[in-house]
Amino acid sequence: MEYFFTVVSLWLAMAVIAAAIAYHLRLSIAIIEICVGMAVAAVATHLGRPDLLGENLDWLKYLAGSGAVLLTFLAGAELDPGIIRTKLREVSIIGVAGFLAPFLGCTSLAYYGLGWDMRASWLAGIVLATTSLAVIYSVLLDTGLNRTAFGKGILGASFINDFSSVLVLSLLFAPFTYKTLCFIAATAVALWCLPHLTGALTRRYAFRTAAIRTKWVLLVLFSLGALSLWAGSEAVLPAYLAGITLAGTAGRDAHWVRRLRTLTVGFLTPFYFLRAGTLVSISAIAAAPLTISLLLTGKMVTKIIGVFPVVALFRRNRRERWYYTLLMSTGLTFGIIAALYGLTHALITKEQYAYLMAAVIASAVLPALVAGLVFTPGHLLPGQEKVSVEEATDEDMVEEG
């Protein structure tokens, strides 16, 4: 146990340092945690102790994965069903455009520009077409924009984007088996029953026993996650759907959401973001900077080409358009998942995996950094916004024409 506590202490020390840096630089904690993870891993490798951080330990992977699942659940729970219904056209169009443009563009870049074979090129297109719910939600949470109609729209569009990525990955490479059917059927039944069972459990036991609702939600999330992994999908997908399903219930109990957010952001997500940074090999980047730069540039350019003109249909303010577009250009969770899938199924080589991982993690930092430093829509920040959520929704509907 001494070793486990020592490793956890080291990771929490990195998390505290990252939080202090993020405060002074006024940047998202997720971005700084990724950078700190990269820096500490590079130092450990330079000192001849590449395994010092233990980032490949199973229990540490579990903590990181749990952070991704809970953060994704919270992102879904933040969505206001009423606002999303009024923004369904916006989030659907932007989400699909945010996937298609980089998917086709980056596939072509890998095949014609880098000379990768067709399967590796398709996989690269999927990896670089993803966005990052975890990073976007973390950034919006830091600014308070997660509570606005604008922020909820970005979360909705990012989900459509990533859902498209998972769907195409499954259609191109994953066999459709009885496991897939079992997963879809069980998830549908579970999500249909979830609001009713959660409501009944809360009315009967809430405030009488020790956080039974939190235990119940965690049971559902990890059960669906296990079923998803068994079927060849990923645990974060049903977690987001569960969050959306409970969005109305969560909205009526902000105190419960804050407590769950404290557990997630305070303890679990640092392991996720720090570990994402440790997976980047600076030596691999130094060995092939042109390839990684091309992949990153391809992702950014095609995302902007695909997303910015579509966002302009719904947002007139220049800062809002660029902020929306740049956050949609981030990538992390599903990008890492897709790249790892390609590696384990021999669709890409270890070198191609390293290049894609470096490009994905760089895309988690750079667009969010530029968005936060240059294009934050200050007029929408809580406390400065002069309209209520209902008025903001009405204005959005007018902009949609």
mmCIF file of C-alpha atoms in Angstrom:
data_model
loop_
_atom_site.group_PDB
_atom_site.id
_atom_site.type_symbol
_atom_site.label_atom_id
_atom_site.label_comp_id
_atom_site.label_asym_id
_atom_site.label_seq_id
_atom_site.Cartn_x
_atom_site.Cartn_y
_atom_site.Cartn_z
ATOM 1 C CA MET A 1 0.000 0.000 0.000
ATOM 2 C CA GLU A 2 2.921 2.338 0.609
ATOM 3 C CA TYR A 3 3.726 2.352 -3.110
ATOM 4 C CA PHE A 4 0.122 3.140 -4.078
ATOM 5 C CA PHE A 5 -0.109 6.051 -1.653
ATOM 6 C CA THR A 6 3.238 7.393 -2.858
ATOM 7 C CA VAL A 7 2.151 7.332 -6.496
ATOM 8 C CA VAL A 8 -1.196 8.975 -5.728
ATOM 9 C CA SER A 9 0.574 11.651 -3.694
ATOM 10 C CA LEU A 10 2.851 12.395 -6.654
ATOM 11 C CA TRP A 11 -0.112 12.746 -9.005
ATOM 12 C CA LEU A 12 -2.043 14.953 -6.582
ATOM 13 C CA ALA A 13 1.067 17.120 -6.161
ATOM 14 C CA MET A 14 1.063 17.619 -9.941
ATOM 15 C CA ALA A 15 -2.645 18.447 -9.766
ATOM 16 C CA VAL A 16 -2.087 21.096 -7.078
ATOM 17 C CA ILE A 17 0.783 22.652 -9.049
ATOM 18 C CA ALA A 18 -1.377 22.673 -12.187
ATOM 19 C CA ALA A 19 -4.238 24.349 -10.302
ATOM 20 C CA ALA A 20 -1.926 27.107 -9.024
ATOM 21 C CA ILE A 21 -0.491 27.696 -12.514
ATOM 22 C CA ALA A 22 -3.978 27.762 -14.049
ATOM 23 C CA TYR A 23 -5.066 30.355 -11.483
ATOM 24 C CA HIS A 24 -2.177 32.716 -12.192
ATOM 25 C CA LEU A 25 -2.353 32.307 -15.969
ATOM 26 C CA ARG A 26 -6.162 32.421 -15.928
ATOM 27 C CA LEU A 27 -6.365 29.354 -18.163
ATOM 28 C CA SER A 28 -8.459 26.193 -18.029
ATOM 29 C CA ILE A 29 -7.202 23.688 -15.490
ATOM 30 C CA ALA A 30 -7.603 20.870 -18.028
ATOM 31 C CA ILE A 31 -5.116 22.487 -20.414
ATOM 32 C CA ILE A 32 -2.549 23.093 -17.674
ATOM 33 C CA GLU A 33 -2.907 19.552 -16.295
ATOM 34 C CA ILE A 34 -2.151 18.115 -19.736
ATOM 35 C CA CYS A 35 0.924 20.353 -20.064
ATOM 36 C CA VAL A 36 2.145 19.488 -16.550
ATOM 37 C CA GLY A 37 1.740 15.785 -17.319
ATOM 38 C CA MET A 38 3.814 16.181 -20.487
ATOM 39 C CA ALA A 39 6.546 18.122 -18.686
ATOM 40 C CA VAL A 40 6.870 15.782 -15.694
ATOM 41 C CA ALA A 41 6.865 12.684 -17.927
ATOM 42 C CA ALA A 42 9.631 14.236 -20.052
ATOM 43 C CA VAL A 43 11.720 14.966 -16.949
ATOM 44 C CA ALA A 44 11.188 11.425 -15.617
ATOM 45 C CA THR A 45 12.281 9.966 -18.965
ATOM 46 C CA HIS A 46 15.327 12.232 -19.062
ATOM 47 C CA LEU A 47 16.324 11.027 -15.587
ATOM 48 C CA GLY A 48 16.068 7.406 -16.727
ATOM 49 C CA ARG A 49 12.865 6.739 -14.731
ATOM 50 C CA PRO A 50 10.154 6.488 -17.420
ATOM 51 C CA ASP A 51 7.951 4.360 -15.135
ATOM 52 C CA LEU A 52 8.205 6.719 -12.184
ATOM 53 C CA LEU A 53 4.655 8.065 -12.599
ATOM 54 C CA GLY A 54 3.066 4.644 -13.075
ATOM 55 C CA GLU A 55 0.695 5.945 -15.749
ATOM 56 C CA ASN A 56 0.159 2.422 -17.102
ATOM 57 C CA LEU A 57 -0.841 0.882 -13.782
ATOM 58 C CA ASP A 58 -4.308 -0.661 -14.043
ATOM 59 C CA TRP A 59 -5.699 1.076 -10.984
ATOM 60 C CA LEU A 60 -4.447 4.445 -12.194
ATOM 61 C CA LYS A 61 -6.045 3.827 -15.595
ATOM 62 C CA TYR A 62 -9.244 3.062 -13.692
ATOM 63 C CA LEU A 63 -9.099 6.382 -11.818
ATOM 64 C CA ALA A 64 -8.451 8.246 -15.067
ATOM 65 C CA GLY A 65 -11.255 6.375 -16.855
ATOM 66 C CA SER A 66 -13.637 7.063 -13.972
ATOM 67 C CA GLY A 67 -12.819 10.752 -14.254
ATOM 68 C CA ALA A 68 -13.653 10.720 -17.969
ATOM 69 C CA VAL A 69 -16.937 8.882 -17.351
ATOM 70 C CA LEU A 70 -18.111 11.196 -14.557
ATOM 71 C CA LEU A 71 -17.014 14.360 -16.348
ATOM 72 C CA THR A 72 -18.901 13.237 -19.456
ATOM 73 C CA PHE A 73 -21.964 12.459 -17.325
ATOM 74 C CA LEU A 74 -21.842 15.936 -15.786
ATOM 75 C CA ALA A 75 -21.516 17.494 -19.246
ATOM 76 C CA GLY A 76 -24.738 15.754 -20.245
ATOM 77 C CA ALA A 77 -26.457 16.661 -16.984
ATOM 78 C CA GLU A 78 -25.670 20.357 -17.596
ATOM 79 C CA LEU A 79 -27.815 20.379 -20.728
ATOM 80 C CA ASP A 80 -31.173 22.053 -20.288
ATOM 81 C CA PRO A 81 -33.678 19.888 -22.231
ATOM 82 C CA GLY A 82 -35.772 22.955 -23.091
ATOM 83 C CA ILE A 83 -32.826 24.890 -24.481
ATOM 84 C CA ILE A 84 -31.514 21.893 -26.410
ATOM 85 C CA ARG A 85 -34.922 21.362 -28.020
ATOM 86 C CA THR A 86 -34.860 24.932 -29.290
ATOM 87 C CA LYS A 87 -31.246 24.436 -30.441
ATOM 88 C CA LEU A 88 -31.690 20.980 -31.972
ATOM 89 C CA ARG A 89 -31.223 22.264 -35.505
ATOM 90 C CA GLU A 90 -28.124 24.250 -34.525
ATOM 91 C CA VAL A 91 -26.333 21.512 -32.609
ATOM 92 C CA SER A 92 -27.168 18.852 -35.209
ATOM 93 C CA ILE A 93 -25.915 20.832 -38.192
ATOM 94 C CA ILE A 94 -22.769 22.106 -36.450
ATOM 95 C CA GLY A 95 -22.005 18.693 -34.938
ATOM 96 C CA VAL A 96 -22.277 16.840 -38.258
ATOM 97 C CA ALA A 97 -20.289 19.528 -40.114
ATOM 98 C CA GLY A 98 -17.661 19.405 -37.356
ATOM 99 C CA PHE A 99 -17.190 15.703 -38.038
ATOM 100 C CA LEU A 100 -17.502 15.440 -41.828
ATOM 101 C CA ALA A 101 -15.068 18.178 -42.873
ATOM 102 C CA PRO A 102 -12.055 16.956 -40.840
ATOM 103 C CA PHE A 103 -12.929 13.293 -41.427
ATOM 104 C CA LEU A 104 -12.778 13.642 -45.196
ATOM 105 C CA GLY A 105 -9.981 16.219 -45.161
ATOM 106 C CA CYS A 106 -7.657 14.381 -42.762
ATOM 107 C CA THR A 107 -8.293 11.027 -44.417
ATOM 108 C CA SER A 108 -7.175 12.570 -47.709
ATOM 109 C CA LEU A 109 -4.177 14.191 -46.027
ATOM 110 C CA ALA A 110 -3.009 10.884 -44.503
ATOM 111 C CA TYR A 111 -3.533 8.928 -47.741
ATOM 112 C CA TYR A 112 -2.238 11.371 -50.343
ATOM 113 C CA GLY A 113 0.029 13.583 -48.245
ATOM 114 C CA LEU A 114 1.661 11.089 -45.872
ATOM 115 C CA GLY A 115 1.358 7.930 -47.948
ATOM 116 C CA TRP A 116 -0.493 5.895 -45.310
ATOM 117 C CA ASP A 117 -2.544 2.913 -46.480
ATOM 118 C CA MET A 118 -6.318 3.272 -46.807
ATOM 119 C CA ARG A 119 -7.287 1.671 -43.481
ATOM 120 C CA ALA A 120 -4.772 3.770 -41.553
ATOM 121 C CA SER A 121 -5.963 6.875 -43.407
ATOM 122 C CA TRP A 122 -9.634 6.235 -42.556
ATOM 123 C CA LEU A 123 -8.640 5.683 -38.939
ATOM 124 C CA ALA A 124 -6.628 8.928 -38.927
ATOM 125 C CA GLY A 125 -9.640 10.759 -40.327
ATOM 126 C CA ILE A 126 -11.842 9.482 -37.501
ATOM 127 C CA VAL A 127 -9.251 10.258 -34.816
ATOM 128 C CA LEU A 128 -8.751 13.840 -36.001
ATOM 129 C CA ALA A 129 -12.458 14.474 -36.622
ATOM 130 C CA THR A 130 -13.325 13.999 -32.950
ATOM 131 C CA THR A 131 -13.810 16.801 -30.480
ATOM 132 C CA SER A 132 -13.456 16.636 -26.697
ATOM 133 C CA LEU A 133 -16.464 16.833 -24.413
ATOM 134 C CA ALA A 134 -14.165 16.584 -21.399
ATOM 135 C CA VAL A 135 -12.005 19.562 -22.413
ATOM 136 C CA ILE A 136 -14.945 21.656 -23.622
ATOM 137 C CA TYR A 137 -16.933 21.058 -20.458
ATOM 138 C CA SER A 138 -13.916 21.791 -18.282
ATOM 139 C CA VAL A 139 -13.239 25.056 -20.135
ATOM 140 C CA LEU A 140 -16.893 26.123 -19.972
ATOM 141 C CA LEU A 141 -17.011 25.189 -16.291
ATOM 142 C CA ASP A 142 -14.028 27.416 -15.527
ATOM 143 C CA THR A 143 -15.712 30.421 -17.151
ATOM 144 C CA GLY A 144 -19.260 29.702 -16.028
ATOM 145 C CA LEU A 145 -20.444 29.509 -19.650
ATOM 146 C CA ASN A 146 -21.672 25.958 -18.990
ATOM 147 C CA ARG A 147 -24.740 27.588 -17.399
ATOM 148 C CA THR A 148 -25.583 29.673 -20.463
ATOM 149 C CA ALA A 149 -27.578 28.791 -23.571
ATOM 150 C CA PHE A 150 -24.424 29.452 -25.607
ATOM 151 C CA GLY A 151 -22.360 26.934 -23.633
ATOM 152 C CA LYS A 152 -25.095 24.306 -23.639
ATOM 153 C CA GLY A 153 -25.248 24.615 -27.420
ATOM 154 C CA ILE A 154 -21.504 23.922 -27.715
ATOM 155 C CA LEU A 155 -21.859 20.847 -25.493
ATOM 156 C CA GLY A 156 -24.744 19.576 -27.608
ATOM 157 C CA ALA A 157 -22.836 20.061 -30.880
ATOM 158 C CA SER A 158 -19.732 18.358 -29.482
ATOM 159 C CA PHE A 159 -21.816 15.333 -28.530
ATOM 160 C CA ILE A 160 -23.241 15.053 -32.059
ATOM 161 C CA ASN A 161 -19.691 15.349 -33.406
ATOM 162 C CA ASP A 162 -18.313 12.578 -31.201
ATOM 163 C CA PHE A 163 -21.356 10.370 -31.665
ATOM 164 C CA SER A 164 -20.783 10.615 -35.430
ATOM 165 C CA SER A 165 -17.158 9.573 -34.857
ATOM 166 C CA VAL A 166 -18.154 6.513 -32.825
ATOM 167 C CA LEU A 167 -20.809 5.574 -35.385
ATOM 168 C CA VAL A 168 -18.417 5.775 -38.356
ATOM 169 C CA LEU A 169 -15.688 3.903 -36.448
ATOM 170 C CA SER A 170 -18.172 1.122 -35.743
ATOM 171 C CA LEU A 171 -19.444 0.998 -39.338
ATOM 172 C CA LEU A 172 -15.953 0.917 -40.875
ATOM 173 C CA PHE A 173 -14.062 -1.332 -38.475
ATOM 174 C CA ALA A 174 -16.147 -2.813 -35.657
ATOM 175 C CA PRO A 175 -18.266 -5.880 -36.451
ATOM 176 C CA PHE A 176 -21.977 -5.576 -35.711
ATOM 177 C CA THR A 177 -22.658 -8.603 -33.515
ATOM 178 C CA TYR A 178 -25.205 -9.834 -31.000
ATOM 179 C CA LYS A 179 -23.177 -7.973 -28.356
ATOM 180 C CA THR A 180 -23.944 -4.701 -30.127
ATOM 181 C CA LEU A 181 -27.664 -5.498 -30.157
ATOM 182 C CA CYS A 182 -27.583 -6.442 -26.471
ATOM 183 C CA PHE A 183 -25.797 -3.207 -25.605
ATOM 184 C CA ILE A 184 -28.245 -1.037 -27.570
ATOM 185 C CA ALA A 185 -31.296 -2.783 -26.129
ATOM 186 C CA ALA A 186 -30.047 -2.780 -22.531
ATOM 187 C CA THR A 187 -28.961 0.870 -22.734
ATOM 188 C CA ALA A 188 -32.320 1.921 -24.173
ATOM 189 C CA VAL A 189 -34.221 0.143 -21.393
ATOM 190 C CA ALA A 190 -31.888 1.474 -18.691
ATOM 191 C CA LEU A 191 -32.155 5.068 -19.918
ATOM 192 C CA TRP A 192 -35.947 4.820 -20.182
ATOM 193 C CA CYS A 193 -36.205 3.568 -16.591
ATOM 194 C CA LEU A 194 -33.473 5.810 -15.163
ATOM 195 C CA PRO A 195 -35.465 9.020 -14.471
ATOM 196 C CA HIS A 196 -38.339 7.110 -12.850
ATOM 197 C CA LEU A 197 -36.116 4.906 -10.688
ATOM 198 C CA THR A 198 -33.860 7.811 -9.706
ATOM 199 C CA GLY A 199 -36.884 9.919 -8.775
ATOM 200 C CA ALA A 200 -38.429 7.145 -6.685
ATOM 201 C CA LEU A 201 -35.131 6.385 -4.967
ATOM 202 C CA THR A 202 -34.574 10.063 -4.202
ATOM 203 C CA ARG A 203 -38.076 10.595 -2.785
ATOM 204 C CA ARG A 204 -37.823 7.502 -0.595
ATOM 205 C CA TYR A 205 -34.241 7.651 0.658
ATOM 206 C CA ALA A 206 -32.694 11.056 -0.094
ATOM 207 C CA PHE A 207 -31.496 13.004 2.968
ATOM 208 C CA ARG A 208 -31.984 9.876 5.114
ATOM 209 C CA THR A 209 -29.082 7.673 4.036
ATOM 210 C CA ALA A 210 -25.504 8.416 3.044
ATOM 211 C CA ALA A 211 -25.547 9.793 -0.510
ATOM 212 C CA ILE A 212 -27.620 6.937 -1.920
ATOM 213 C CA ARG A 213 -28.432 8.858 -5.091
ATOM 214 C CA THR A 214 -24.742 9.306 -5.893
ATOM 215 C CA LYS A 215 -24.124 5.606 -5.296
ATOM 216 C CA TRP A 216 -27.078 4.741 -7.527
ATOM 217 C CA VAL A 217 -25.890 6.956 -10.375
ATOM 218 C CA LEU A 218 -22.365 5.546 -10.114
ATOM 219 C CA LEU A 219 -23.810 2.019 -10.213
ATOM 220 C CA VAL A 220 -25.701 2.835 -13.406
ATOM 221 C CA LEU A 221 -22.725 4.554 -15.055
ATOM 222 C CA PHE A 222 -20.239 1.782 -14.350
ATOM 223 C CA SER A 223 -22.722 -0.968 -15.239
ATOM 224 C CA LEU A 224 -23.490 0.646 -18.594
ATOM 225 C CA GLY A 225 -19.770 1.289 -19.035
ATOM 226 C CA ALA A 226 -18.955 -2.390 -18.487
ATOM 227 C CA LEU A 227 -21.674 -3.405 -20.945
ATOM 228 C CA SER A 228 -20.400 -0.872 -23.470
ATOM 229 C CA LEU A 229 -16.830 -2.169 -23.258
ATOM 230 C CA TRP A 230 -18.083 -5.752 -23.552
ATOM 231 C CA ALA A 231 -19.866 -4.777 -26.781
ATOM 232 C CA GLY A 232 -16.758 -3.124 -28.208
ATOM 233 C CA SER A 233 -17.868 0.481 -27.603
ATOM 234 C CA GLU A 234 -16.688 2.956 -24.962
ATOM 235 C CA ALA A 235 -17.895 3.742 -21.440
ATOM 236 C CA VAL A 236 -18.143 7.500 -21.952
ATOM 237 C CA LEU A 237 -20.903 7.203 -24.579
ATOM 238 C CA PRO A 238 -23.657 5.799 -22.295
ATOM 239 C CA ALA A 239 -22.406 8.118 -19.528
ATOM 240 C CA TYR A 240 -23.231 11.166 -21.645
ATOM 241 C CA LEU A 241 -26.629 9.741 -22.594
ATOM 242 C CA ALA A 242 -27.345 9.055 -18.911
ATOM 243 C CA GLY A 243 -26.403 12.644 -18.090
ATOM 244 C CA ILE A 244 -28.805 13.973 -20.716
ATOM 245 C CA THR A 245 -31.527 11.658 -19.416
ATOM 246 C CA LEU A 246 -31.115 13.012 -15.872
ATOM 247 C CA ALA A 247 -30.593 16.635 -16.928
ATOM 248 C CA GLY A 248 -34.036 17.681 -15.700
ATOM 249 C CA THR A 249 -33.572 15.973 -12.330
ATOM 250 C CA ALA A 250 -30.066 17.397 -11.916
ATOM 251 C CA GLY A 251 -31.276 20.883 -12.788
ATOM 252 C CA ARG A 252 -33.718 20.776 -9.876
ATOM 253 C CA ASP A 253 -30.991 19.918 -7.374
ATOM 254 C CA ALA A 254 -27.973 22.140 -7.987
ATOM 255 C CA HIS A 255 -26.490 21.212 -4.586
ATOM 256 C CA TRP A 256 -26.238 17.532 -5.547
ATOM 257 C CA VAL A 257 -24.607 18.451 -8.887
ATOM 258 C CA ARG A 258 -22.057 20.654 -7.090
ATOM 259 C CA ARG A 259 -21.114 17.844 -4.721
ATOM 260 C CA LEU A 260 -20.710 15.373 -7.581
ATOM 261 C CA ARG A 261 -18.698 17.954 -9.515
ATOM 262 C CA THR A 262 -16.402 18.437 -6.504
ATOM 263 C CA LEU A 263 -15.699 14.696 -6.379
ATOM 264 C CA THR A 264 -15.086 14.578 -10.119
ATOM 265 C CA VAL A 265 -13.009 17.713 -10.683
ATOM 266 C CA GLY A 266 -11.315 17.669 -7.303
ATOM 267 C CA PHE A 267 -10.111 14.072 -7.362
ATOM 268 C CA LEU A 268 -10.762 12.065 -10.544
ATOM 269 C CA THR A 269 -10.288 14.287 -13.595
ATOM 270 C CA PRO A 270 -6.729 15.360 -12.661
ATOM 271 C CA PHE A 271 -5.705 11.733 -13.189
ATOM 272 C CA TYR A 272 -7.409 11.774 -16.596
ATOM 273 C CA PHE A 273 -5.892 15.010 -17.916
ATOM 274 C CA LEU A 274 -2.466 14.483 -16.339
ATOM 275 C CA ARG A 275 -2.300 10.957 -17.748
ATOM 276 C CA ALA A 276 -3.275 12.246 -21.195
ATOM 277 C CA GLY A 277 -0.235 14.509 -21.013
ATOM 278 C CA THR A 278 2.094 11.700 -19.914
ATOM 279 C CA LEU A 279 1.112 9.670 -22.985
ATOM 280 C CA VAL A 280 2.747 12.215 -25.279
ATOM 281 C CA SER A 281 6.321 11.324 -26.137
ATOM 282 C CA ILE A 282 8.287 14.518 -26.640
ATOM 283 C CA SER A 283 11.065 12.464 -28.236
ATOM 284 C CA ALA A 284 8.586 11.103 -30.793
ATOM 285 C CA ILE A 285 7.433 14.636 -31.523
ATOM 286 C CA ALA A 286 11.031 15.766 -31.932
ATOM 287 C CA ALA A 287 11.720 12.856 -34.284
ATOM 288 C CA ALA A 288 8.879 13.681 -36.677
ATOM 289 C CA PRO A 289 7.754 17.277 -36.098
ATOM 290 C CA LEU A 290 6.673 17.758 -39.720
ATOM 291 C CA THR A 291 4.308 14.778 -39.694
ATOM 292 C CA ILE A 292 2.709 15.816 -36.417
ATOM 293 C CA SER A 293 2.486 19.447 -37.550
ATOM 294 C CA LEU A 294 0.754 18.356 -40.754
ATOM 295 C CA LEU A 295 -1.762 16.224 -38.859
ATOM 296 C CA LEU A 296 -2.482 18.978 -36.337
ATOM 297 C CA THR A 297 -2.736 21.644 -39.022
ATOM 298 C CA GLY A 298 -4.985 19.388 -41.086
ATOM 299 C CA LYS A 299 -7.325 18.917 -38.135
ATOM 300 C CA MET A 300 -7.432 22.617 -37.279
ATOM 301 C CA VAL A 301 -7.870 23.885 -40.844
ATOM 302 C CA THR A 302 -10.569 21.380 -41.781
ATOM 303 C CA LYS A 303 -12.418 21.960 -38.494
ATOM 304 C CA ILE A 304 -12.443 25.707 -39.112
ATOM 305 C CA ILE A 305 -13.516 25.245 -42.732
ATOM 306 C CA GLY A 306 -16.320 22.925 -41.672
ATOM 307 C CA VAL A 307 -17.518 24.618 -38.479
ATOM 308 C CA PHE A 308 -16.988 28.383 -38.748
ATOM 309 C CA PRO A 309 -19.297 29.046 -41.747
ATOM 310 C CA VAL A 310 -22.030 26.925 -40.151
ATOM 311 C CA VAL A 311 -21.697 28.622 -36.758
ATOM 312 C CA ALA A 312 -22.012 31.947 -38.594
ATOM 313 C CA LEU A 313 -25.567 30.913 -39.534
ATOM 314 C CA PHE A 314 -26.531 30.922 -35.860
ATOM 315 C CA ARG A 315 -24.132 33.390 -34.228
ATOM 316 C CA ARG A 316 -23.604 36.965 -35.401
ATOM 317 C CA ASN A 317 -20.973 37.991 -32.857
ATOM 318 C CA ARG A 318 -17.415 37.437 -34.111
ATOM 319 C CA ARG A 319 -16.028 36.365 -30.726
ATOM 320 C CA GLU A 320 -18.839 33.861 -30.260
ATOM 321 C CA ARG A 321 -18.207 32.355 -33.696
ATOM 322 C CA TRP A 322 -14.475 31.889 -33.139
ATOM 323 C CA TYR A 323 -14.881 30.689 -29.549
ATOM 324 C CA TYR A 324 -17.470 28.111 -30.664
ATOM 325 C CA THR A 325 -15.298 26.983 -33.597
ATOM 326 C CA LEU A 326 -12.084 26.695 -31.606
ATOM 327 C CA LEU A 327 -13.670 24.683 -28.805
ATOM 328 C CA MET A 328 -15.159 22.356 -31.427
ATOM 329 C CA SER A 329 -11.599 21.979 -32.780
ATOM 330 C CA THR A 330 -10.332 20.428 -29.548
ATOM 331 C CA GLY A 331 -9.798 16.697 -29.277
ATOM 332 C CA LEU A 332 -8.935 14.226 -26.561
ATOM 333 C CA THR A 333 -11.162 11.456 -25.205
ATOM 334 C CA PHE A 334 -12.661 9.927 -28.326
ATOM 335 C CA GLY A 335 -9.521 10.733 -30.325
ATOM 336 C CA ILE A 336 -7.391 8.735 -27.876
ATOM 337 C CA ILE A 337 -9.983 5.948 -27.827
ATOM 338 C CA ALA A 338 -10.076 5.720 -31.633
ATOM 339 C CA ALA A 339 -6.263 5.815 -31.917
ATOM 340 C CA LEU A 340 -5.886 3.075 -29.306
ATOM 341 C CA TYR A 341 -8.536 1.020 -31.109
ATOM 342 C CA GLY A 342 -6.549 1.352 -34.334
ATOM 343 C CA LEU A 343 -3.334 0.274 -32.625
ATOM 344 C CA THR A 344 -4.808 -2.757 -30.844
ATOM 345 C CA HIS A 345 -6.529 -3.934 -34.059
ATOM 346 C CA ALA A 346 -3.386 -3.426 -36.193
ATOM 347 C CA LEU A 347 -4.990 -0.697 -38.308
ATOM 348 C CA ILE A 348 -2.049 1.626 -37.638
ATOM 349 C CA THR A 349 1.585 1.153 -36.627
ATOM 350 C CA LYS A 350 3.113 2.233 -33.310
ATOM 351 C CA GLU A 351 4.747 5.196 -35.064
ATOM 352 C CA GLN A 352 1.445 6.292 -36.611
ATOM 353 C CA TYR A 353 -0.209 5.903 -33.212
ATOM 354 C CA ALA A 354 2.420 8.180 -31.627
ATOM 355 C CA TYR A 355 1.920 10.799 -34.336
ATOM 356 C CA LEU A 356 -1.862 10.739 -33.976
ATOM 357 C CA MET A 357 -1.671 10.854 -30.179
ATOM 358 C CA ALA A 358 0.634 13.865 -30.279
ATOM 359 C CA ALA A 359 -1.665 15.679 -32.727
ATOM 360 C CA VAL A 360 -4.776 14.855 -30.684
ATOM 361 C CA ILE A 361 -3.316 16.010 -27.374
ATOM 362 C CA ALA A 362 -1.885 19.158 -28.981
ATOM 363 C CA SER A 363 -5.392 19.863 -30.252
ATOM 364 C CA ALA A 364 -6.668 19.583 -26.675
ATOM 365 C CA VAL A 365 -4.410 22.478 -25.697
ATOM 366 C CA LEU A 366 -3.833 24.894 -28.568
ATOM 367 C CA PRO A 367 -7.384 25.731 -29.762
ATOM 368 C CA ALA A 368 -8.709 25.968 -26.201
ATOM 369 C CA LEU A 369 -5.753 28.172 -25.264
ATOM 370 C CA VAL A 370 -6.352 30.569 -28.164
ATOM 371 C CA ALA A 371 -10.094 30.580 -27.504
ATOM 372 C CA GLY A 372 -9.568 31.466 -23.840
ATOM 373 C CA LEU A 373 -6.904 34.109 -24.419
ATOM 374 C CA VAL A 374 -8.345 35.866 -27.454
ATOM 375 C CA PHE A 375 -11.994 35.041 -28.106
ATOM 376 C CA THR A 376 -13.754 34.533 -24.762
ATOM 377 C CA PRO A 377 -17.213 36.126 -25.219
ATOM 378 C CA GLY A 378 -17.099 38.316 -22.132
ATOM 379 C CA HIS A 379 -20.583 39.688 -22.740
ATOM 380 C CA LEU A 380 -22.023 36.192 -22.145
ATOM 381 C CA LEU A 381 -20.177 35.467 -18.891
ATOM 382 C CA PRO A 382 -22.473 35.005 -15.873
ATOM 383 C CA GLY A 383 -22.879 38.283 -14.024
ATOM 384 C CA GLN A 384 -22.339 40.295 -17.188
ATOM 385 C CA GLU A 385 -25.139 38.785 -19.190
ATOM 386 C CA LYS A 386 -28.134 41.086 -19.044
ATOM 387 C CA VAL A 387 -30.704 38.636 -20.284
ATOM 388 C CA SER A 388 -32.128 35.589 -18.620
ATOM 389 C CA VAL A 389 -31.754 32.107 -19.991
ATOM 390 C CA GLU A 390 -35.252 32.317 -21.448
ATOM 391 C CA GLU A 391 -34.454 35.590 -23.198
ATOM 392 C CA ALA A 392 -31.179 34.167 -24.481
ATOM 393 C CA THR A 393 -33.062 31.210 -25.875
ATOM 394 C CA ASP A 394 -35.549 33.493 -27.608
ATOM 395 C CA GLU A 395 -32.678 35.518 -29.105
ATOM 396 C CA ASP A 396 -31.042 32.325 -30.364
ATOM 397 C CA MET A 397 -34.288 31.340 -32.034
ATOM 398 C CA VAL A 398 -34.456 34.707 -33.753
ATOM 399 C CA GLU A 399 -30.840 34.303 -34.971
ATOM 400 C CA GLU A 400 -31.712 30.905 -36.375
ATOM 401 C CA GLY A 401 -34.312 32.594 -38.509
#
